[in-house]
Coordinates of C-alpha atoms in Angstrom, one line a residue:
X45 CA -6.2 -26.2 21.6
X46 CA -7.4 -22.7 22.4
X47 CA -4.2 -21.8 24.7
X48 CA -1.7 -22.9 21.7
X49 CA -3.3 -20.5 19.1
X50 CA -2.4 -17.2 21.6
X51 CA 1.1 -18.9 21.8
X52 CA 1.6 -19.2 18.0
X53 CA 0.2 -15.3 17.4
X54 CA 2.3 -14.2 20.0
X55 CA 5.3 -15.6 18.2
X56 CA 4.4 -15.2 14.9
X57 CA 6.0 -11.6 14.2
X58 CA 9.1 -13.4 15.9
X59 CA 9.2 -15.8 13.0
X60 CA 12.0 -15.5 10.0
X61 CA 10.4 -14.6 7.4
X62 CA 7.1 -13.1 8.7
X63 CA 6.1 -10.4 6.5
X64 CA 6.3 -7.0 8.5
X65 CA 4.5 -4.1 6.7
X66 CA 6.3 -1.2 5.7
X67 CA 4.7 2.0 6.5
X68 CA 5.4 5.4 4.7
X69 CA 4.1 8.8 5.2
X70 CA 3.6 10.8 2.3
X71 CA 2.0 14.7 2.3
X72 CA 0.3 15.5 -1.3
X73 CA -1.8 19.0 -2.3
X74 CA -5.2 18.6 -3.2
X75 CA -5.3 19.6 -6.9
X76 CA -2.6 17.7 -8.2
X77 CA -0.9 14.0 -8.1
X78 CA 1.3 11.7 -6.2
X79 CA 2.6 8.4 -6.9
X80 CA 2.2 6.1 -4.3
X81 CA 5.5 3.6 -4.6
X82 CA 5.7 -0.3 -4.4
X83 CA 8.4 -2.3 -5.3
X84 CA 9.9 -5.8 -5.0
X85 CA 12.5 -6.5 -7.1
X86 CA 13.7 -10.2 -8.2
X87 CA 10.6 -11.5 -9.3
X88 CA 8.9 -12.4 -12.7
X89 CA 6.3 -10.2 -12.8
X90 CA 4.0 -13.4 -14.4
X91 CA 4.3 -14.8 -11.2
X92 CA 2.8 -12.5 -8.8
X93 CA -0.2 -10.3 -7.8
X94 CA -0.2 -7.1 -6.8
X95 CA -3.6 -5.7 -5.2
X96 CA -3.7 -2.0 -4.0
X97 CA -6.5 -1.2 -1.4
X98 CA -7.6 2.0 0.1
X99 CA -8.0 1.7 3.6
X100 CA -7.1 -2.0 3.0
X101 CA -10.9 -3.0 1.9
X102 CA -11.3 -1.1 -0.9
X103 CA -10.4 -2.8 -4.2
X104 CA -8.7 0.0 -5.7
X105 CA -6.6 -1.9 -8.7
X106 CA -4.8 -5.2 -9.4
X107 CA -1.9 -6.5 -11.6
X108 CA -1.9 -10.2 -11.9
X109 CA 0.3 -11.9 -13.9
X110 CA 0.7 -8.3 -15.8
X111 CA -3.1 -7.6 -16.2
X112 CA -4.4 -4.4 -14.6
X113 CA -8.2 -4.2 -13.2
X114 CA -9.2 -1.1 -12.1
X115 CA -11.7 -0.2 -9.6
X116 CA -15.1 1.5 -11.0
X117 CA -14.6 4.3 -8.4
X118 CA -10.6 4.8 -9.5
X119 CA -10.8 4.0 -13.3
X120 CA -10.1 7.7 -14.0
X121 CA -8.1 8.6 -10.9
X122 CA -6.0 5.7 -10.9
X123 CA -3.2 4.7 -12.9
X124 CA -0.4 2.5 -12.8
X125 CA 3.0 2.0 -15.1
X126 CA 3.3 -0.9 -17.1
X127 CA 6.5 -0.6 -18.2
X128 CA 8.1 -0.4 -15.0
X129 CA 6.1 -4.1 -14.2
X130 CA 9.9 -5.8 -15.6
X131 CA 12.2 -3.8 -12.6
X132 CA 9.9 -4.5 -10.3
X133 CA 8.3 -1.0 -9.7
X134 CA 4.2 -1.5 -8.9
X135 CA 3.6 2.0 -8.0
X136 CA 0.3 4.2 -8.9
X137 CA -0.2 7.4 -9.8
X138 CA -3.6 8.9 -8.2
X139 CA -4.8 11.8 -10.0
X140 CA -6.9 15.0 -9.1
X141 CA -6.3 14.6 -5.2
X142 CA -9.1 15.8 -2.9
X143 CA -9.2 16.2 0.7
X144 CA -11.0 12.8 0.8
X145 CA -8.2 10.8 -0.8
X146 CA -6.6 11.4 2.7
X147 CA -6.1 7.5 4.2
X148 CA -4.3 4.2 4.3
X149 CA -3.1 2.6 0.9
X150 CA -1.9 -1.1 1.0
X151 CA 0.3 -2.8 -1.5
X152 CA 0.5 -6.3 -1.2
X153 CA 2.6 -8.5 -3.2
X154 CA 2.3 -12.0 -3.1
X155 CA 3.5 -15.0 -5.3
X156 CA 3.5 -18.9 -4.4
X157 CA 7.2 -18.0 -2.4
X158 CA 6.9 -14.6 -0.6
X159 CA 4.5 -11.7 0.4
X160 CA 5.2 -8.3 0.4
X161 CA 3.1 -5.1 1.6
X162 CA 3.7 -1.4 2.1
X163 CA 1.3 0.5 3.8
X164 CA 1.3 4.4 2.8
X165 CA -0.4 7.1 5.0
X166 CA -1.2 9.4 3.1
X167 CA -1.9 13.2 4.0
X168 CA -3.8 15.8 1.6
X169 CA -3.1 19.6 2.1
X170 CA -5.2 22.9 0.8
X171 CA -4.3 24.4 -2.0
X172 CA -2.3 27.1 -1.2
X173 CA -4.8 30.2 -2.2
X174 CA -4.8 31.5 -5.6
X175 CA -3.0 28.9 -7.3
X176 CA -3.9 26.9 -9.7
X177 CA -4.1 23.0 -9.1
X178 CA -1.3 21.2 -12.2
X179 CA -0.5 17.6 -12.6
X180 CA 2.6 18.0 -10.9
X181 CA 3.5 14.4 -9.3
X182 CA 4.6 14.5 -5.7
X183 CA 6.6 11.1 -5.0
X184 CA 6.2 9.2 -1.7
X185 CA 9.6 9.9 0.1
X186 CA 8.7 10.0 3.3
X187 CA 10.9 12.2 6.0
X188 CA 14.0 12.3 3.7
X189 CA 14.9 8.3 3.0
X190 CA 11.1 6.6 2.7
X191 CA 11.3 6.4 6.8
X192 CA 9.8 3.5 8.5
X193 CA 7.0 4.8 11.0
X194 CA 5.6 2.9 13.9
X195 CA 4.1 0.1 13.0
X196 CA 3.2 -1.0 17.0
X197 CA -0.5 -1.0 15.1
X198 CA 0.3 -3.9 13.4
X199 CA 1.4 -6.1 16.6
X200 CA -1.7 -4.4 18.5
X201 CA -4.0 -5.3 15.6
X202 CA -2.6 -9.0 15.9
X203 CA -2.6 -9.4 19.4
X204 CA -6.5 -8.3 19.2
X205 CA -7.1 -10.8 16.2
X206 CA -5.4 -13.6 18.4
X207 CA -7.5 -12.4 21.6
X208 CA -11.0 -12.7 19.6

């Protein structure tokens, strides 16, 4: 029994349909904003959930079925646009970036048919000196067209869960 369980995570990531995150890199400036995208189009946004986690533990805020919870830690740094929930848009808007914000943000979308995440790596530079910190939005395009960056991690990370 042991044996078959390394030869179904070895194939897994092989398998049609195996969700395969999407990593972006985005660079923000401490001071101001950045929306964080996430998007799956198609769906009724009724039927799904949508959890965003920093460092993928922490609950940062959820839409299911169209009802927003916000984490006590992100309640006023944190915000999300409602009326994009119909075209499929999930992103978030994090406010009043610090140095600290600096991490790993998962989206995960998930309904009874399909799962969907996008992991974005997010980088905070200084302010440049003298300037005054504005609510200017910087948007998550990553290297020109939202570029795919390695995602080896993932298959390392299984491998490691399949090896334990």
């Amino acid at each position: 029994m042991g044996n078959s369980w390394y030869i179904i995570c070895i194939l897994l990531p092989f398998i049609k349909g195996f969700p395969v995150p999407r990593m972006l890199k985005v660079e923000a400036v401490a001071g101001r904003s950045v929306i964080l995208n996430c998007s799956l189009r198609g769906i009724n946004p009724e039927e799904i959930s949508v959890q965003w986690r920093e460092d993928n533990i922490t609950f940062m805020f959820d839409i299911i079925k169209g009802i927003e919870t916000v984490g006590q830690e992100y309640k006023d740094k944190v915000q999300s646009f409602p009326e994009e929930y119909q075209k499929g848009n999930y992103s978030i808007k994090i406010e009043h970036l610090q140095i600290t914000d600096a991490g790993k943000y998962l989206c995960l979308i998930t309904s009874t048919s399909l799962q969907h995440s996008e992991i974005i790596v997010l980088t905070i530079k200084e302010r440049p000196g003298g300037t005054e910190p504005t609510e200017t939005n910087l948007t998550s395009s990553a290297d020109g067209s939202s570029a795919v960056i390695d995602v080896m991690w993932f298959f390392w990370f299984l491998f490691l869960f399949c090896m334990h």
